[in-house]
mmCIF file of C-alpha atoms in Angstrom:
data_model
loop_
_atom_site.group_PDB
_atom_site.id
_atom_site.type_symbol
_atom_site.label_atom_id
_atom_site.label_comp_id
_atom_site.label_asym_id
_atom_site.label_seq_id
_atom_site.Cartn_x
_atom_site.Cartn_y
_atom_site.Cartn_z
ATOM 1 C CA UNK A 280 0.000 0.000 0.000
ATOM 2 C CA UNK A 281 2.738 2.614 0.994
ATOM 3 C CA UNK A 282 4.319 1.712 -2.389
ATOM 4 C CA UNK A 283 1.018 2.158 -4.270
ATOM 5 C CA UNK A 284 0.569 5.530 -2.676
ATOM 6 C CA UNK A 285 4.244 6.896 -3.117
ATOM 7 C CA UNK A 286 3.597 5.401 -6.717
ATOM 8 C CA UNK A 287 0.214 7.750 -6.897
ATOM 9 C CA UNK A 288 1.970 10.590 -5.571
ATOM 10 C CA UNK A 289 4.822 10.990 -7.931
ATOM 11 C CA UNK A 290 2.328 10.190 -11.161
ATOM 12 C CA UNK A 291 0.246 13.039 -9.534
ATOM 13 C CA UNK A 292 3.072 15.129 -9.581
ATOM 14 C CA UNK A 293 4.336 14.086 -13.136
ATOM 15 C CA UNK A 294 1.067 14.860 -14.794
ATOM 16 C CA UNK A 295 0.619 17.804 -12.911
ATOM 17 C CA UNK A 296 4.139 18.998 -13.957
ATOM 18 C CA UNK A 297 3.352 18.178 -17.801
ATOM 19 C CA UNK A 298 -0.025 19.597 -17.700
ATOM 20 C CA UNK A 299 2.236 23.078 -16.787
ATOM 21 C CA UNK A 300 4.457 22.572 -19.376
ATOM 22 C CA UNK A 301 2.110 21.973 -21.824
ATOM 23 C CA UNK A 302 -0.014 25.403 -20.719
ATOM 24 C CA UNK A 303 3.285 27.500 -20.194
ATOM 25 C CA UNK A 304 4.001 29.381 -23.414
ATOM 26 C CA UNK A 305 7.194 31.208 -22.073
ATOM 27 C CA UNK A 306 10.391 31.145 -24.138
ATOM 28 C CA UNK A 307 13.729 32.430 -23.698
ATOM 29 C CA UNK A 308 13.747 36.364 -25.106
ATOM 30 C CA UNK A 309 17.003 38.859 -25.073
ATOM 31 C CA UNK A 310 16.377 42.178 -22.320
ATOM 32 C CA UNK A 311 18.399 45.131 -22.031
ATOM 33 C CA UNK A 312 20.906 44.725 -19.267
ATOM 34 C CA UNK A 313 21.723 47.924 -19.184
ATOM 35 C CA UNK A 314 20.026 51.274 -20.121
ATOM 36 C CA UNK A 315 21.220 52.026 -24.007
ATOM 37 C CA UNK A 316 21.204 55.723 -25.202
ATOM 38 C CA UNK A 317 20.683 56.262 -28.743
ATOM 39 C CA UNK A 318 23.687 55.819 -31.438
ATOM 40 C CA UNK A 319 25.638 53.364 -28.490
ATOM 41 C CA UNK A 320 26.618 50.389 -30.016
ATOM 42 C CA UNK A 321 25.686 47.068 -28.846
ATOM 43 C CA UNK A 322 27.002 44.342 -27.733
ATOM 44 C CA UNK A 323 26.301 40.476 -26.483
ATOM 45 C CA UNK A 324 27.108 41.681 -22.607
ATOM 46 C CA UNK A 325 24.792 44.807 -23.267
ATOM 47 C CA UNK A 326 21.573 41.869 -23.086
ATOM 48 C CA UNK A 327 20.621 39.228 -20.755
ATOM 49 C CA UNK A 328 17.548 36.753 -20.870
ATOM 50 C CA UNK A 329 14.279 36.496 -19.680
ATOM 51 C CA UNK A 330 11.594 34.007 -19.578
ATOM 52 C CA UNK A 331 8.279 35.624 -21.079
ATOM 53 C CA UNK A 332 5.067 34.951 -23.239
ATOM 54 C CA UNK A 333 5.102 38.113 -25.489
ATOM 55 C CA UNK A 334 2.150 36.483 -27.861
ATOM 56 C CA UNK A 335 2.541 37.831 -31.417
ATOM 57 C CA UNK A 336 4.955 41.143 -30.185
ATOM 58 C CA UNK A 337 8.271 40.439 -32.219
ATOM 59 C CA UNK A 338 10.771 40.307 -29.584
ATOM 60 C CA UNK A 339 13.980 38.545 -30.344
ATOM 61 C CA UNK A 340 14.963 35.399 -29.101
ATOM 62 C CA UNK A 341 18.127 34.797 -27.483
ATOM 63 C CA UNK A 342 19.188 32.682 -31.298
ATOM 64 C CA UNK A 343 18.568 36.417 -32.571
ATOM 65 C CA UNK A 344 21.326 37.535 -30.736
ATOM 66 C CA UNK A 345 23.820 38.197 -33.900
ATOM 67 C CA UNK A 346 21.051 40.184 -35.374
ATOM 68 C CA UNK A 347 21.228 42.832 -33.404
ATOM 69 C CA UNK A 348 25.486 43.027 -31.294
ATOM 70 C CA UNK A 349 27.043 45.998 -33.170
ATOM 71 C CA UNK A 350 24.377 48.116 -34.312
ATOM 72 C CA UNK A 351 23.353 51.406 -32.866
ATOM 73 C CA UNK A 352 20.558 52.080 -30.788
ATOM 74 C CA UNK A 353 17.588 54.443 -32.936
ATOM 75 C CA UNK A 354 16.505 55.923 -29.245
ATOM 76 C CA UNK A 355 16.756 55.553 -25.582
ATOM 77 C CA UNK A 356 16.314 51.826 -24.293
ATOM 78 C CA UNK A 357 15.704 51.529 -20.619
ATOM 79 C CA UNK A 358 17.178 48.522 -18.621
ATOM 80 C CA UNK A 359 15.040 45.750 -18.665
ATOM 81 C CA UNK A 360 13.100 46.250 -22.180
ATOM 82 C CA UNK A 361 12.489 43.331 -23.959
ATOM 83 C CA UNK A 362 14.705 43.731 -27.512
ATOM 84 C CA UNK A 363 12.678 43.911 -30.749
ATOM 85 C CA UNK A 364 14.463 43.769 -34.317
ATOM 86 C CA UNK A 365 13.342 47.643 -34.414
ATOM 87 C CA UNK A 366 15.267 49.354 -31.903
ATOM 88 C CA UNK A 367 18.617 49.208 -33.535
ATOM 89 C CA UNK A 368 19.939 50.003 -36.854
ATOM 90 C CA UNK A 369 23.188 49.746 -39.144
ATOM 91 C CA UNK A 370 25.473 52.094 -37.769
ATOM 92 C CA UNK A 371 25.232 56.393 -39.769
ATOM 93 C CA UNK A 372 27.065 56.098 -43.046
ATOM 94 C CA UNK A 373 26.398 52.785 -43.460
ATOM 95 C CA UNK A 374 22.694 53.226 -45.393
ATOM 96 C CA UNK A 375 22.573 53.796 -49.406
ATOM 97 C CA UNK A 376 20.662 56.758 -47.997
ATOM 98 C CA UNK A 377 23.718 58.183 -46.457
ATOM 99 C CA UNK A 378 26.147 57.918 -49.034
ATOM 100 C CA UNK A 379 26.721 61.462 -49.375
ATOM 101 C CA UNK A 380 26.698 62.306 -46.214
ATOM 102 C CA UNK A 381 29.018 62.973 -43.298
ATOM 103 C CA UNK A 382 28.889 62.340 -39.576
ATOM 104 C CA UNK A 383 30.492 65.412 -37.022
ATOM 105 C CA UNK A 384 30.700 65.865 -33.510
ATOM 106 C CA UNK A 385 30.684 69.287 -32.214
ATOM 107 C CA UNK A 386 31.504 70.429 -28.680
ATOM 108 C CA UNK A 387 29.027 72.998 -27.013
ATOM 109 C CA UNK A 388 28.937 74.486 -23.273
ATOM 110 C CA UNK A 389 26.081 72.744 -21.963
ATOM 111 C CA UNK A 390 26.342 75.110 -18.664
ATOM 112 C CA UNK A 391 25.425 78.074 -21.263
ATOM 113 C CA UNK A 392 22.173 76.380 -21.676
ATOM 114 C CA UNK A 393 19.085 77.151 -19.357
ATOM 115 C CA UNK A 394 18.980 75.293 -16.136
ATOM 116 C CA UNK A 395 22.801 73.819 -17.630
ATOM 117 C CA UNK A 396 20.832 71.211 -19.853
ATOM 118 C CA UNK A 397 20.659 70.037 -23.924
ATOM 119 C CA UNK A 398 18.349 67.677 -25.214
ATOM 120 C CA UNK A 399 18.323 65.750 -28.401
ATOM 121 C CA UNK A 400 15.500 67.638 -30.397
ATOM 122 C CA UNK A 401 16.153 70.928 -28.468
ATOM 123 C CA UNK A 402 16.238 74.406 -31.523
ATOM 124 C CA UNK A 403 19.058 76.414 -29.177
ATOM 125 C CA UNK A 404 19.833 79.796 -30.524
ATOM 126 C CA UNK A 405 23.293 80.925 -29.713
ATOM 127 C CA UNK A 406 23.951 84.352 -29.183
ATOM 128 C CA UNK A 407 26.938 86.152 -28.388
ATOM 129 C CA UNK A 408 29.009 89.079 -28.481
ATOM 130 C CA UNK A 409 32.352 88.853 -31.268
ATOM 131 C CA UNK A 410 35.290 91.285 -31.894
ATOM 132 C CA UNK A 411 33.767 94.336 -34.016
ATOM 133 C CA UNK A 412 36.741 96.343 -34.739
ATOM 134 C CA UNK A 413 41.004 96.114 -35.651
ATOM 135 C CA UNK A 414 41.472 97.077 -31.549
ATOM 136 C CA UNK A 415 39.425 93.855 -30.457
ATOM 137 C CA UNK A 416 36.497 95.454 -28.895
ATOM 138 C CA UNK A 417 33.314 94.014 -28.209
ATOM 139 C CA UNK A 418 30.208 94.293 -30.570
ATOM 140 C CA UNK A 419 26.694 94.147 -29.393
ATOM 141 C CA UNK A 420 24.931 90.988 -28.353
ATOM 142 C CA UNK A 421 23.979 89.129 -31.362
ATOM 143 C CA UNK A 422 22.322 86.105 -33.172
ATOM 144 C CA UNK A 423 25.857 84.058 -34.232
ATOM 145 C CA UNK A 424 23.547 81.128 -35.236
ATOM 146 C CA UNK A 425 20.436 78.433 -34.711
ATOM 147 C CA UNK A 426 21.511 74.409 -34.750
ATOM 148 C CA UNK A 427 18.763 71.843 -34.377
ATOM 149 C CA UNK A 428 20.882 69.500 -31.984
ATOM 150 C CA UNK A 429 20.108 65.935 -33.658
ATOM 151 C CA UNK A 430 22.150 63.876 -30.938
ATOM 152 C CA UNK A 431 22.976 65.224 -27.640
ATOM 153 C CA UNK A 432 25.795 63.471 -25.059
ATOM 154 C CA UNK A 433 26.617 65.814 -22.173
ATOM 155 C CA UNK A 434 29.186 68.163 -24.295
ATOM 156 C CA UNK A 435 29.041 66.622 -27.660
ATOM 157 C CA UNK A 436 26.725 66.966 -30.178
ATOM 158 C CA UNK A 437 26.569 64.343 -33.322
ATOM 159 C CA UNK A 438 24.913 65.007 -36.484
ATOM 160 C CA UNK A 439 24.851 63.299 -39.916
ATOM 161 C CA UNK A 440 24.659 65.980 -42.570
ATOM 162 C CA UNK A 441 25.927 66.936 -46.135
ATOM 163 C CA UNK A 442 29.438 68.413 -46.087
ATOM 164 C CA UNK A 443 28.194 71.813 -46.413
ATOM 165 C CA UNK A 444 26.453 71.459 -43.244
ATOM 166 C CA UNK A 445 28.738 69.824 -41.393
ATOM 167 C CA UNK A 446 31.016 72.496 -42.090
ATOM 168 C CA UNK A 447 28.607 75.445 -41.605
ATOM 169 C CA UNK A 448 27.708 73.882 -38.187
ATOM 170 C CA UNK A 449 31.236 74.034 -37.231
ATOM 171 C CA UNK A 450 31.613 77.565 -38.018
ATOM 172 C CA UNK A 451 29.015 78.182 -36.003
ATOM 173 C CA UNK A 452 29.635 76.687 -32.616
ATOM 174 C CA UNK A 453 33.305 77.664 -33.422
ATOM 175 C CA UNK A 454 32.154 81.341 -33.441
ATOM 176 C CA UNK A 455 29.833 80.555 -30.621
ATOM 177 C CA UNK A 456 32.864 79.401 -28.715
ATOM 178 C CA UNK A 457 34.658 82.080 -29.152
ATOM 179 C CA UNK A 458 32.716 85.367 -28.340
ATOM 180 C CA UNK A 459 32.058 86.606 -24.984
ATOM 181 C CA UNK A 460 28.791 87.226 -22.808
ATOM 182 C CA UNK A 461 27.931 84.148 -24.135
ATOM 183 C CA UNK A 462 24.329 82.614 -23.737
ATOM 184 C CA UNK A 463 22.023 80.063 -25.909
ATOM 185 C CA UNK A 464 18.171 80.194 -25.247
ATOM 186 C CA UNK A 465 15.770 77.237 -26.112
ATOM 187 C CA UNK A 466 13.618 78.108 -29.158
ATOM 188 C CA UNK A 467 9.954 77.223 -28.906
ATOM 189 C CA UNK A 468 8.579 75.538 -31.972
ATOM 190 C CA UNK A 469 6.463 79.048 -33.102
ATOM 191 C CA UNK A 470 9.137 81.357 -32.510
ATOM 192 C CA UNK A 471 10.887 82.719 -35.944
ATOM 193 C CA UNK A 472 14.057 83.719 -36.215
ATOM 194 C CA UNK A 473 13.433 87.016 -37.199
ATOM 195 C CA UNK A 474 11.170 88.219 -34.350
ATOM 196 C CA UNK A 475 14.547 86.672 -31.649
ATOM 197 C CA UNK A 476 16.460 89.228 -34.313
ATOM 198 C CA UNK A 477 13.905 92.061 -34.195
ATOM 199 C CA UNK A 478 14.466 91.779 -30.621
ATOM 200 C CA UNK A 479 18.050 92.264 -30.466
ATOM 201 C CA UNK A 480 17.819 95.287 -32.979
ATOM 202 C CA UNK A 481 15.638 96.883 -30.735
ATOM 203 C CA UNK A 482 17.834 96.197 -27.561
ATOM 204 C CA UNK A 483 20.886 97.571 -29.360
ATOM 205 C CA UNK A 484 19.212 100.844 -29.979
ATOM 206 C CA UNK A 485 17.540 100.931 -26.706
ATOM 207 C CA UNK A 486 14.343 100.078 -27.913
ATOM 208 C CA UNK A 487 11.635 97.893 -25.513
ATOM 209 C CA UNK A 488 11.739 94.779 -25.698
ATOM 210 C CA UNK A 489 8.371 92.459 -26.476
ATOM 211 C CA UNK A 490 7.869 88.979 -26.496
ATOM 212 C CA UNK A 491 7.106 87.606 -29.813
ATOM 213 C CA UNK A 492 3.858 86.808 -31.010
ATOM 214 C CA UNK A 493 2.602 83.085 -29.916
ATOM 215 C CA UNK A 494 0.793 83.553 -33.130
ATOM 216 C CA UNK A 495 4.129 83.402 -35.442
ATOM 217 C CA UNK A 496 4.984 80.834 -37.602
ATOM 218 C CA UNK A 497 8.623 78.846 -36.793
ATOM 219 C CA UNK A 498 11.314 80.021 -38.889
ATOM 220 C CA UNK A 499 14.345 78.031 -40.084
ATOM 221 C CA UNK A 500 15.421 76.627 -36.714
ATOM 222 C CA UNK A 501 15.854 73.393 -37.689
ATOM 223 C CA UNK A 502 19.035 74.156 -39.950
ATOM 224 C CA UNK A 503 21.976 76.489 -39.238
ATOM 225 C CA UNK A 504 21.622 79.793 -39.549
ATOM 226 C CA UNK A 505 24.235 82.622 -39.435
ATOM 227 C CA UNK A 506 23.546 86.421 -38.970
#
C-alpha cells in the first residue's frame, strides 16, 4: 500500500508537472541589461535573458542575438526592455541613404544652456558678443547662429549631414565658442528667427523689448543659420 501511494503521488506530480508545461508558453527572449542611449553600439554583454510569453509582439529570441550586437541604438532603451528587431539600426554612413553624407561631432557648453541642460531635439539659438573692430572690442549681443541638436551626449553633439552642413555647423559653434557674454536660449517651436532678431535690434538701440507673437509661424530653426 505505501508503495502504491508513493507510486500515486509521484504520477500526480508528473502529470501535474506536464499539464504546466504543456499550458506555459514562455520562451527564452534577449532584455536590455543595461540602459542604451541612442547611437551606443551594442554588444552580447549589453543583453541578458528572460523568460516571457510576449504572444505575437516580435521580440527577439536569445538565437537572434547576432542580429542585433554591433548596431546602434535608434533611441533611448531603458534597462530591462524586452529587444525587438526595431530598436537598432546599421550604424550612420552605413545606409545607401547616407552615401553622401558625413557624420560630425561638435563640442558645445552645456552650462550656457538654461537650467545647464541640452536635449536631443532641443532648436538652441546661440547668441553672443564677437570682436567688431582692428582694436578687439566688443560688438553688441547678437544672433551668431540656430543648430537643431540631432544627438545630444553631455558636451558633444553628433549630427549626420551633407558636407556643407557639417562644415557650416562648425563655423558656427566655433564662433559661438569664441565670443564673450555668451548665452544660448531654447527656441519654442512658433518662434521665428526674425522676431529673436527684431528683438536684439531693438535692444541695441535701446528700444523695448516684447515677447514675440505666440501667433508666429517657426522660422528656419531646424538648420543652421548665421547672422
Amino acid at each position: 500500500m505505501i508503495l502504491f501511494g508513493l507510486v500515486l503521488v509521484f504520477g500526480c506530480a508528473f502529470g501535474f508537472w506536464f499539464i504546466l508545461r504543456g499550458v506555459d508558453q514562455r520562451s527564452e527572449y534577449l532584455m536590455a541589461a543595461r540602459t542604451i542611449e541612442r547611437w551606443q553600439v551594442v554588444r552580447s554583454e549589453d543583453f541578458t535573458v528572460v523568460e516571457a510569453n510576449v504572444g505575437p509582439a516580435s521580440a527577439l529570441g536569445v538565437d537572434q542575438l547576432g542580429s542585433v550586437s554591433g548596431k546602434w541604438a535608434t533611441g533611448r532603451i531603458p534597462v530591462g526592455t524586452i529587444i525587438t528587431a526595431g530598436l537598432f539600426e546599421s550604424p550612420p554612413l552605413s545606409a545607401e541613404s547616407e552615401a553622401d553624407k558625413v557624420l560630425i561631432q561638435v563640442s558645445v557648453p552645456t552650462a550656457d544652456a538654461p537650467f545647464g541642460s541640452l536635449n536631443s531635439g532641443d532648436t538652441v539659438a546661440m547668441l553672443g558678443r564677437e570682436s567688431a573692430g582692428p582694436d578687439g572690442e566688443q560688438g553688441a549681443l547678437s544672433l551668431i547662429g540656430v543648430l537643431q541638436l540631432e544627438f545630444v551626449q553631455g558636451d558633444n553633439v553628433y549630427y549626420v549631414v551633407t558636407p556643407e552642413e557639417a562644415l557650416q555647423i562648425k563655423s558656427t559653434v566655433d564662433r559661438y565658442t569664441r565670443a564673450s557674454d555668451r548665452t544660448m536660449l531654447k527656441l519654442g517651436f512658433d518662434l521665428r528667427i526674425e522676431d529673436l532678431v527684431d528683438a536684439l535690434d531693438r535692444q541695441a538701440t535701446g528700444g523695448a523689448l516684447t515677447s514675440p507673437d505666440a501667433s508666429t509661424q517657426p522660422g528656419p530653426g531646424a538648420e543652421p543659420v548665421d547672422q
